[in-house]
Short mmCIF file of C-alpha atoms (C1' of nucleotides) in Angstrom, two decimals:
data_model
loop_
_atom_site.label_atom_id
_atom_site.label_comp_id
_atom_site.label_asym_id
_atom_site.label_seq_id
_atom_site.Cartn_x
_atom_site.Cartn_y
_atom_site.Cartn_z
CA UNK A 1 44.10 9.26 65.46
CA UNK A 2 44.07 6.00 67.29
CA UNK A 3 44.10 2.81 65.39
CA UNK A 4 42.72 -0.12 66.31
CA UNK A 5 42.24 -2.05 63.89
CA UNK A 6 45.77 -1.79 62.03
CA UNK A 7 48.10 -4.23 63.30
CA UNK A 8 51.29 -1.44 64.06
CA UNK A 9 50.94 -1.06 67.59
CA UNK A 10 54.42 -2.21 69.33
CA UNK A 11 54.42 -5.61 70.47
CA UNK A 12 55.74 -4.01 73.56
CA UNK A 13 53.10 -1.71 74.18
CA UNK A 14 50.84 -5.21 74.26
CA UNK A 15 52.66 -7.08 76.37
CA UNK A 16 51.49 -4.43 78.89
CA UNK A 17 48.18 -4.41 78.90
CA UNK A 18 47.73 -7.17 80.60
CA UNK A 19 49.68 -5.66 83.17
CA UNK A 20 47.63 -2.88 83.64
CA UNK A 21 44.14 -4.50 83.41
CA UNK A 22 45.81 -6.76 86.43
CA UNK A 23 46.46 -3.65 88.78
CA UNK A 24 43.05 -2.35 87.86
CA UNK A 25 41.30 -5.50 88.74
CA UNK A 26 43.21 -5.81 91.71
CA UNK A 27 42.45 -1.34 92.28
CA UNK A 28 38.65 -2.57 91.43
CA UNK A 29 38.44 -5.48 94.24
CA UNK A 30 40.15 -2.66 96.77
CA UNK A 31 36.66 -0.82 95.90
CA UNK A 32 38.29 2.38 93.84
CA UNK A 33 36.23 4.14 91.22
CA UNK A 34 38.89 5.98 89.91
CA UNK A 35 42.60 5.87 88.73
CA UNK A 36 45.40 7.76 87.61
CA UNK A 37 48.06 7.23 85.33
CA UNK A 38 50.20 8.40 88.08
CA UNK A 39 49.12 6.34 90.74
CA UNK A 40 48.51 3.13 88.04
CA UNK A 41 52.37 4.14 87.19
CA UNK A 42 53.06 3.87 90.62
CA UNK A 43 51.73 0.72 91.64
CA UNK A 44 53.89 -0.81 88.76
CA UNK A 45 57.36 1.18 88.86
CA UNK A 46 56.36 2.42 85.07
CA UNK A 47 55.88 6.59 84.11
CA UNK A 48 52.76 7.65 84.43
CA UNK A 49 53.61 9.07 80.65
CA UNK A 50 54.04 5.19 79.17
CA UNK A 51 50.93 4.22 80.74
CA UNK A 52 48.84 7.12 79.32
CA UNK A 53 50.95 6.86 75.31
CA UNK A 54 50.42 2.81 75.67
CA UNK A 55 46.54 3.87 76.32
CA UNK A 56 46.44 6.70 73.74
CA UNK A 57 46.98 4.54 71.51
CA UNK A 58 43.42 2.69 71.86
CA UNK A 59 41.51 5.40 72.36
CA UNK A 60 40.66 8.33 74.97
CA UNK A 61 40.14 6.10 77.70
CA UNK A 62 40.45 8.73 80.17
CA UNK A 63 39.58 12.23 81.34
CA UNK A 64 41.46 15.24 81.62
CA UNK A 65 41.31 16.67 85.07
CA UNK A 66 39.67 13.32 86.26
CA UNK A 67 41.59 10.03 85.85
CA UNK A 68 40.21 7.18 84.36
CA UNK A 69 37.19 5.13 84.96
CA UNK A 70 38.23 1.97 86.50
CA UNK A 71 35.53 -0.31 85.64
CA UNK A 72 35.26 1.38 81.82
CA UNK A 73 39.19 0.98 81.52
CA UNK A 74 38.91 -2.53 82.22
CA UNK A 75 36.15 -3.51 80.18
CA UNK A 76 37.91 -1.68 77.62
CA UNK A 77 41.44 -3.51 77.73
CA UNK A 78 39.43 -6.76 78.07
CA UNK A 79 37.97 -5.96 74.84
CA UNK A 80 41.62 -4.70 72.84
CA UNK A 81 42.63 -8.03 73.80
CA UNK A 82 40.60 -10.25 72.73
CA UNK A 83 39.56 -11.06 76.52
CA UNK A 84 36.12 -10.03 77.24
CA UNK A 85 35.10 -13.64 76.22
CA UNK A 86 36.09 -17.21 77.42
CA UNK A 87 38.82 -19.10 74.83
CA UNK A 88 39.25 -23.12 75.37
CA UNK A 89 43.16 -23.98 76.03
CA UNK A 90 43.99 -27.47 75.08
CA UNK A 91 47.53 -28.88 77.60
CA UNK A 92 49.29 -31.41 75.97
CA UNK A 93 51.18 -33.30 78.47
CA UNK A 94 50.00 -34.94 81.58
CA UNK A 95 53.64 -35.39 83.78
CA UNK A 96 53.66 -34.04 86.49
CA UNK A 97 54.11 -30.28 84.97
CA UNK A 98 50.93 -30.91 82.95
CA UNK A 99 49.09 -31.96 86.40
CA UNK A 100 50.08 -28.52 87.91
CA UNK A 101 48.84 -26.74 84.96
CA UNK A 102 45.54 -28.41 85.16
CA UNK A 103 45.53 -27.79 88.96
CA UNK A 104 46.10 -23.97 88.90
CA UNK A 105 42.86 -22.47 88.89
CA UNK A 106 43.98 -19.33 87.98
CA UNK A 107 43.07 -20.28 83.83
CA UNK A 108 39.73 -20.11 84.86
CA UNK A 109 39.08 -17.54 87.06
CA UNK A 110 40.56 -15.35 84.53
CA UNK A 111 38.67 -16.65 81.55
CA UNK A 112 41.17 -19.70 79.75
CA UNK A 113 39.38 -23.01 80.11
CA UNK A 114 40.93 -26.31 80.18
CA UNK A 115 38.80 -28.12 77.48
CA UNK A 116 41.27 -31.21 76.13
CA UNK A 117 44.15 -33.43 77.78
CA UNK A 118 46.90 -35.09 75.81
CA UNK A 119 49.26 -37.52 76.69
CA UNK A 120 51.28 -40.09 74.17
CA UNK A 121 51.54 -42.23 77.86
CA UNK A 122 48.80 -45.29 77.25
CA UNK A 123 48.91 -45.46 80.81
CA UNK A 124 47.50 -42.45 81.45
CA UNK A 125 44.57 -41.94 79.05
CA UNK A 126 41.28 -42.68 79.80
CA UNK A 127 41.95 -40.63 83.41
CA UNK A 128 40.89 -37.81 84.00
CA UNK A 129 42.37 -34.55 85.42
CA UNK A 130 40.77 -31.74 87.44
CA UNK A 131 37.43 -32.77 85.13
CA UNK A 132 39.00 -33.23 81.71
CA UNK A 133 39.88 -36.44 80.14
CA UNK A 134 43.42 -37.52 78.95
CA UNK A 135 43.18 -38.46 75.16
CA UNK A 136 45.84 -40.15 73.51
CA UNK A 137 47.78 -37.82 71.71
CA UNK A 138 46.29 -39.32 67.73
CA UNK A 139 43.01 -37.74 68.83
CA UNK A 140 44.94 -34.39 69.28
CA UNK A 141 44.46 -33.13 65.37
CA UNK A 142 40.56 -34.39 64.56
CA UNK A 143 39.64 -32.95 68.35
CA UNK A 144 41.16 -29.26 67.86
CA UNK A 145 40.24 -28.99 63.97
CA UNK A 146 36.62 -30.32 65.63
CA UNK A 147 36.54 -27.84 68.27
CA UNK A 148 38.73 -25.01 66.40
CA UNK A 149 40.65 -24.45 69.46
CA UNK A 150 43.11 -21.72 68.56
CA UNK A 151 44.97 -21.77 72.08
CA UNK A 152 47.52 -24.69 73.35
CA UNK A 153 49.55 -25.11 76.64
CA UNK A 154 52.85 -27.81 76.00
CA UNK A 155 53.74 -29.50 78.85
CA UNK A 156 56.18 -32.20 77.40
CA UNK A 157 59.25 -32.73 78.15
CA UNK A 158 62.15 -30.88 75.85
CA UNK A 159 62.84 -33.46 73.22
CA UNK A 160 59.04 -33.67 72.09
CA UNK A 161 57.80 -30.39 72.36
CA UNK A 162 58.87 -28.82 68.90
CA UNK A 163 57.00 -32.55 67.27
CA UNK A 164 54.04 -31.20 69.63
CA UNK A 165 53.88 -27.42 68.67
CA UNK A 166 54.26 -28.33 64.84
CA UNK A 167 51.50 -30.90 65.73
CA UNK A 168 48.79 -28.27 67.20
CA UNK A 169 50.01 -25.83 64.63
CA UNK A 170 48.69 -28.33 61.82
CA UNK A 171 45.80 -28.86 63.11
CA UNK A 172 44.67 -25.20 63.63
CA UNK A 173 46.34 -23.90 67.29
CA UNK A 174 47.58 -19.79 66.51
CA UNK A 175 48.69 -19.05 70.13
CA UNK A 176 51.40 -21.42 72.15
CA UNK A 177 52.33 -21.07 75.97
CA UNK A 178 55.12 -23.45 76.60
CA UNK A 179 55.99 -24.57 79.64
CA UNK A 180 59.00 -27.26 78.02
CA UNK A 181 62.04 -25.42 78.62
CA UNK A 182 63.65 -25.11 75.09
CA UNK A 183 62.75 -22.46 71.75
CA UNK A 184 60.15 -23.11 69.55
CA UNK A 185 60.34 -22.91 66.06
CA UNK A 186 56.80 -21.65 64.34
CA UNK A 187 55.63 -19.71 61.40
CA UNK A 188 55.17 -16.44 61.56
CA UNK A 189 51.60 -16.80 62.13
CA UNK A 190 52.20 -18.66 64.70
CA UNK A 191 52.51 -16.63 68.68
CA UNK A 192 54.76 -18.39 71.25
CA UNK A 193 54.92 -17.05 75.28
CA UNK A 194 57.57 -19.14 77.07
CA UNK A 195 57.36 -20.02 80.70
CA UNK A 196 60.61 -21.39 81.96
CA UNK A 197 61.41 -19.95 85.79
CA UNK A 198 64.97 -20.97 85.67
CA UNK A 199 65.65 -18.42 83.19
CA UNK A 200 64.08 -16.63 85.32
CA UNK A 201 65.96 -16.64 88.36
CA UNK A 202 69.51 -16.71 86.23
CA UNK A 203 68.31 -12.84 85.01
CA UNK A 204 68.09 -12.27 89.10
CA UNK A 205 71.42 -13.95 89.57
CA UNK A 206 73.89 -11.91 87.86
CA UNK A 207 72.66 -8.93 89.63
CA UNK A 208 73.45 -10.35 93.52
CA UNK B 1 87.10 -2.87 75.35
CA UNK B 2 84.38 -4.90 77.25
CA UNK B 3 83.91 -4.31 81.06
CA UNK B 4 82.43 -6.91 82.98
CA UNK B 5 82.57 -5.37 86.37
CA UNK B 6 80.35 -1.90 85.85
CA UNK B 7 76.91 -2.50 85.47
CA UNK B 8 76.03 -0.56 82.80
CA UNK B 9 75.33 -3.43 80.99
CA UNK B 10 71.52 -2.86 79.78
CA UNK B 11 68.89 -4.90 81.14
CA UNK B 12 67.82 -6.60 78.36
CA UNK B 13 71.41 -8.09 77.83
CA UNK B 14 71.41 -9.74 80.72
CA UNK B 15 67.70 -11.05 79.61
CA UNK B 16 68.67 -13.21 77.13
CA UNK B 17 72.04 -14.66 77.74
CA UNK B 18 69.65 -17.35 80.16
CA UNK B 19 68.15 -17.82 76.59
CA UNK B 20 71.18 -18.27 75.10
CA UNK B 21 72.61 -20.39 77.51
CA UNK B 22 69.24 -22.93 77.12
CA UNK B 23 69.98 -22.91 73.66
CA UNK B 24 73.38 -23.40 73.79
CA UNK B 25 73.01 -26.39 76.58
CA UNK B 26 70.61 -28.00 74.18
CA UNK B 27 73.40 -28.00 71.28
CA UNK B 28 75.89 -29.63 73.56
CA UNK B 29 73.25 -32.38 74.49
CA UNK B 30 73.16 -32.30 70.81
CA UNK B 31 76.55 -33.53 70.79
CA UNK B 32 77.42 -30.40 68.70
CA UNK B 33 81.29 -28.86 69.47
CA UNK B 34 80.96 -25.29 67.98
CA UNK B 35 78.01 -23.10 66.65
CA UNK B 36 78.03 -19.76 64.94
CA UNK B 37 75.85 -16.65 65.76
CA UNK B 38 74.01 -17.15 62.72
CA UNK B 39 73.05 -20.42 63.95
CA UNK B 40 72.29 -19.55 67.05
CA UNK B 41 69.94 -16.72 65.83
CA UNK B 42 68.26 -18.95 63.64
CA UNK B 43 67.32 -20.73 66.09
CA UNK B 44 65.93 -18.40 68.88
CA UNK B 45 64.43 -16.58 66.33
CA UNK B 46 67.10 -13.36 67.09
CA UNK B 47 69.57 -11.90 64.38
CA UNK B 48 73.13 -13.27 64.30
CA UNK B 49 74.23 -9.28 64.89
CA UNK B 50 72.55 -8.73 68.02
CA UNK B 51 73.75 -12.01 69.67
CA UNK B 52 76.97 -11.05 68.43
CA UNK B 53 76.68 -7.62 69.89
CA UNK B 54 75.01 -8.63 73.49
CA UNK B 55 78.11 -11.73 73.81
CA UNK B 56 81.04 -9.01 72.80
CA UNK B 57 79.81 -6.89 76.27
CA UNK B 58 81.67 -9.80 78.51
CA UNK B 59 84.17 -10.46 75.76
CA UNK B 60 85.28 -12.03 72.75
CA UNK B 61 84.25 -15.71 73.00
CA UNK B 62 84.48 -16.69 69.15
CA UNK B 63 86.55 -16.82 66.91
CA UNK B 64 86.70 -15.39 63.52
CA UNK B 65 86.03 -17.88 60.46
CA UNK B 66 85.18 -20.55 63.24
CA UNK B 67 82.56 -18.90 65.16
CA UNK B 68 82.00 -19.85 69.05
CA UNK B 69 83.41 -23.33 70.69
CA UNK B 70 80.33 -24.18 72.92
CA UNK B 71 81.32 -25.97 75.70
CA UNK B 72 84.04 -22.84 75.98
CA UNK B 73 80.54 -20.24 75.70
CA UNK B 74 78.32 -21.99 77.75
CA UNK B 75 81.58 -22.20 80.84
CA UNK B 76 81.74 -18.44 80.40
CA UNK B 77 78.01 -17.36 80.28
CA UNK B 78 77.47 -19.53 83.40
CA UNK B 79 80.56 -17.40 84.89
CA UNK B 80 78.82 -13.85 83.82
CA UNK B 81 75.33 -14.89 85.32
CA UNK B 82 76.60 -16.66 88.25
CA UNK B 83 75.04 -19.39 88.15
CA UNK B 84 78.65 -21.87 88.00
CA UNK B 85 77.70 -22.19 91.96
CA UNK B 86 74.17 -23.94 93.55
CA UNK B 87 72.01 -21.32 94.51
CA UNK B 88 69.68 -22.03 97.75
CA UNK B 89 66.29 -21.01 97.59
CA UNK B 90 63.60 -20.32 99.93
CA UNK B 91 59.56 -20.64 98.95
CA UNK B 92 56.66 -19.52 100.68
CA UNK B 93 53.38 -20.73 100.30
CA UNK B 94 53.10 -24.60 100.44
CA UNK B 95 49.26 -24.29 99.07
CA UNK B 96 48.86 -26.25 95.36
CA UNK B 97 50.96 -23.51 93.37
CA UNK B 98 53.24 -24.01 96.59
CA UNK B 99 53.64 -27.46 96.04
CA UNK B 100 53.49 -27.82 92.19
CA UNK B 101 56.72 -25.42 92.82
CA UNK B 102 58.40 -27.47 94.84
CA UNK B 103 58.14 -30.30 92.85
CA UNK B 104 59.57 -29.62 89.72
CA UNK B 105 62.57 -30.66 88.93
CA UNK B 106 64.11 -28.23 86.92
CA UNK B 107 64.99 -26.05 89.86
CA UNK B 108 67.61 -28.70 91.18
CA UNK B 109 68.89 -29.68 87.52
CA UNK B 110 69.48 -26.14 86.46
CA UNK B 111 71.68 -25.18 90.12
CA UNK B 112 68.77 -24.15 92.43
CA UNK B 113 68.16 -25.86 94.84
CA UNK B 114 64.99 -25.51 97.55
CA UNK B 115 66.01 -25.21 101.49
CA UNK B 116 63.49 -24.27 103.35
CA UNK B 117 60.04 -23.80 102.63
CA UNK B 118 57.32 -21.62 104.82
CA UNK B 119 53.74 -20.98 105.47
CA UNK B 120 51.33 -19.56 107.76
CA UNK B 121 49.03 -22.39 107.99
CA UNK B 122 49.54 -24.19 110.60
CA UNK B 123 48.13 -27.78 109.57
CA UNK B 124 51.42 -27.55 106.52
CA UNK B 125 53.37 -27.02 108.69
CA UNK B 126 56.12 -29.94 110.00
CA UNK B 127 54.99 -31.48 107.38
CA UNK B 128 57.63 -32.54 104.14
CA UNK B 129 57.28 -31.28 100.33
CA UNK B 130 59.90 -32.65 98.34
CA UNK B 131 62.56 -33.54 101.28
CA UNK B 132 62.24 -30.14 101.98
CA UNK B 133 60.52 -29.23 106.11
CA UNK B 134 57.37 -27.19 106.22
CA UNK B 135 58.11 -24.21 108.52
CA UNK B 136 56.18 -21.42 109.95
CA UNK B 137 56.51 -17.78 108.29
CA UNK B 138 57.74 -17.47 112.13
CA UNK B 139 61.12 -18.50 111.66
CA UNK B 140 61.42 -16.93 108.22
CA UNK B 141 63.53 -14.11 109.19
CA UNK B 142 65.64 -16.24 111.39
CA UNK B 143 65.81 -18.68 109.48
CA UNK B 144 66.92 -16.67 106.57
CA UNK B 145 69.57 -14.62 107.96
CA UNK B 146 71.47 -17.50 109.79
CA UNK B 147 71.65 -19.15 105.98
CA UNK B 148 72.52 -16.12 104.03
CA UNK B 149 69.72 -17.08 101.45
CA UNK B 150 69.35 -14.67 98.53
CA UNK B 151 66.45 -15.44 96.77
CA UNK B 152 63.15 -16.44 97.22
CA UNK B 153 60.02 -17.41 95.50
CA UNK B 154 56.58 -16.58 96.57
CA UNK B 155 53.68 -18.77 95.80
CA UNK B 156 50.95 -17.19 98.36
CA UNK B 157 47.55 -15.58 97.47
CA UNK B 158 48.03 -12.22 96.07
CA UNK B 159 46.90 -10.59 99.13
CA UNK B 160 49.67 -11.86 100.87
CA UNK B 161 52.42 -11.54 98.52
CA UNK B 162 53.19 -7.57 99.51
CA UNK B 163 53.44 -8.75 103.13
CA UNK B 164 55.69 -12.10 102.60
CA UNK B 165 58.01 -9.59 100.05
CA UNK B 166 58.74 -7.02 102.80
CA UNK B 167 59.70 -9.96 105.37
CA UNK B 168 62.07 -11.80 102.82
CA UNK B 169 63.70 -8.14 101.77
CA UNK B 170 63.56 -7.25 105.68
CA UNK B 171 65.98 -10.53 106.09
CA UNK B 172 67.99 -10.28 103.59
CA UNK B 173 66.62 -11.45 100.39
CA UNK B 174 67.50 -9.69 97.17
CA UNK B 175 66.04 -11.70 94.37
CA UNK B 176 62.38 -12.55 94.59
CA UNK B 177 60.83 -14.58 91.90
CA UNK B 178 57.16 -14.10 92.21
CA UNK B 179 54.19 -16.49 91.16
CA UNK B 180 51.46 -14.10 92.98
CA UNK B 181 49.34 -11.85 90.03
CA UNK B 182 50.23 -8.79 91.69
CA UNK B 183 53.13 -6.27 91.55
CA UNK B 184 55.38 -5.89 94.25
CA UNK B 185 56.92 -2.43 95.53
CA UNK B 186 60.82 -2.82 96.85
CA UNK B 187 63.56 -1.15 96.83
CA UNK B 188 66.00 -0.79 94.02
CA UNK B 189 68.66 -3.16 95.58
CA UNK B 190 66.07 -6.14 95.17
CA UNK B 191 65.38 -8.11 92.01
CA UNK B 192 61.74 -9.20 90.64
CA UNK B 193 60.83 -11.44 88.26
CA UNK B 194 57.25 -12.41 87.41
CA UNK B 195 55.65 -15.84 86.07
CA UNK B 196 52.05 -15.15 85.27
CA UNK B 197 50.73 -17.99 82.92
CA UNK B 198 47.48 -15.83 82.30
CA UNK B 199 49.74 -12.34 81.70
CA UNK B 200 51.25 -14.52 78.38
CA UNK B 201 47.82 -15.79 77.09
CA UNK B 202 46.76 -12.49 77.50
CA UNK B 203 49.33 -11.09 75.01
CA UNK B 204 48.77 -13.54 72.94
CA UNK B 205 44.88 -13.62 71.84
CA UNK B 206 45.22 -10.04 70.47
CA UNK B 207 47.12 -10.93 67.50
CA UNK B 208 43.89 -14.34 66.94
"C1'" DA C 1 44.08 22.00 90.38
"C1'" DA C 2 44.21 18.19 88.50
"C1'" DC C 3 44.38 15.50 84.97
"C1'" DT C 4 44.65 13.50 80.04
"C1'" DG C 5 46.45 12.83 75.27
"C1'" DT C 6 50.59 14.05 72.21
"C1'" DG C 7 54.37 15.98 69.30
"C1'" DA C 8 58.60 16.59 70.23
"C1'" DA C 9 63.21 15.52 72.17
"C1'" DG C 10 66.07 12.54 74.31
"C1'" DT C 11 67.69 7.56 74.64
"C1'" DT C 12 68.23 3.00 74.39
"C1'" DT C 13 68.07 -0.85 70.99
"C1'" DT C 14 69.07 -2.92 67.32
"C1'" DT C 15 70.66 -3.47 62.35
"C1'" DC C 16 73.88 -2.22 59.07
"C1'" DA C 17 77.84 -3.53 57.48
"C1'" DC C 18 83.15 -4.22 56.83
"C1'" DA C 19 87.61 -4.61 58.53
"C1'" DG C 20 90.25 -7.68 60.06
"C1'" DC C 21 90.82 -12.76 60.88
"C1'" DC C 22 91.15 -18.57 60.87
"C1'" DG D 1 84.60 -18.39 52.24
"C1'" DG D 2 83.40 -17.90 56.67
"C1'" DC D 3 83.28 -15.89 60.68
"C1'" DT D 4 83.43 -12.29 64.71
"C1'" DG D 5 83.70 -7.82 66.76
"C1'" DT D 6 82.14 -3.37 66.20
"C1'" DG D 7 81.86 1.12 64.87
"C1'" DA D 8 78.11 4.40 62.60
"C1'" DA D 9 73.95 4.67 61.15
"C1'" DA D 10 68.43 3.31 61.36
"C1'" DA D 11 64.96 2.37 64.03
"C1'" DA D 12 62.32 1.51 68.38
"C1'" DC D 13 61.26 3.50 72.52
"C1'" DT D 14 60.41 6.26 76.54
"C1'" DT D 15 60.56 10.56 78.31
"C1'" DC D 16 59.57 15.97 78.60
"C1'" DA D 17 56.63 19.27 78.28
"C1'" DC D 18 52.23 21.85 77.63
"C1'" DA D 19 48.09 22.72 75.65
"C1'" DG D 20 44.01 21.99 76.60
"C1'" DT D 21 39.59 19.37 79.15
"C1'" DT D 22 36.92 19.13 83.49
#
DNA sequence: AACTGTGAAGTTTTTCACAGCC
DNA sequence: GGCTGTGAAAAACTTCACAGTT
């Protein structure tokens, strides 16, 4: 019944899988072998039915009466999300924000390796950030094509973000993590995710 | 018809308002006076009907045949979101991540002022990060109570995040922006938002 | 006894489509 | 002609509840 190939799986479901994966990894770190949709739901503030239904899109990962083997479920989810491999990522913009992004250990730890950094500021080009040489944006297209890089992070000012995105997409990038506080217009086959801490704060002040 | 007071407005609607606000602010910067739900929708990749319906929850902000006065709509949205004022924010954890958060200019620019930083590492206590003195976590409770701080950002390792959240909530914090890659369990009257760039990346790799 | 996987029911969210106004 | 605000319809999503398995 579950159909892994055709992309009829709701986006919202895909969005929860990384959360499940993160919680499962934590459980594994705590030395646990088995869990249940109920326990996972409690930890995440999500109903157990939703977790079961989400997982059921991809196959029967659990055992009735027992629950889910944590290591196995992690492995399966990584496969579904295609994070059972290392991804090479490009970073554009090495100002304050870009440098902070480059220094963040969490990317490498979880399979995303920053292999290139670009900036238009010639005073930054040639320097090294966390072992990655900063290149001129002029070389962006060539580098990304040659290395077949599919994922990029944008950490430039809002004014330049759309132009950078256009460059990246032209060079073959298909997934963009945008730290600039602006919406990007991209073709349907390109995915964008946004990180803007202020919008998160503004979402909470409503309730205060 | 619209009812601003009773909190029967869907969460998902509130979540989109900061996005609208950001796009409108940008339009204003571009020197524009008036816009329409259609234009805004195009920029954001959202249907015009959705924008109109979202806004209609809070009142009739637009004019038929004309559209929306940008400055007026910004003002109204800020009021709804309660960001027509400055908020004082506490930061817990001043390791690499916490320092990067403290240095980010976007918070102050958009009305969130970091007024206190806490860390358990005594070698960091007493130092100053971007003009804010780092205090021992021992003084967290007193400081937050005295200054009636309602918003905090957590930038400590995953292992300590829940304990820090408990402390903050006990001291009166009602909104938490959590940079630690772990889910927090909090009472119903406390709001949490998460920033974990890796989950965003993992959400996109599925489609590659 | 405990738990999954899943149709069916229920709820929420989005889109449609149009009256009313500028 | 162009646009908003909004009921009604449609679509998407979540929860229920239970048969089936360990």
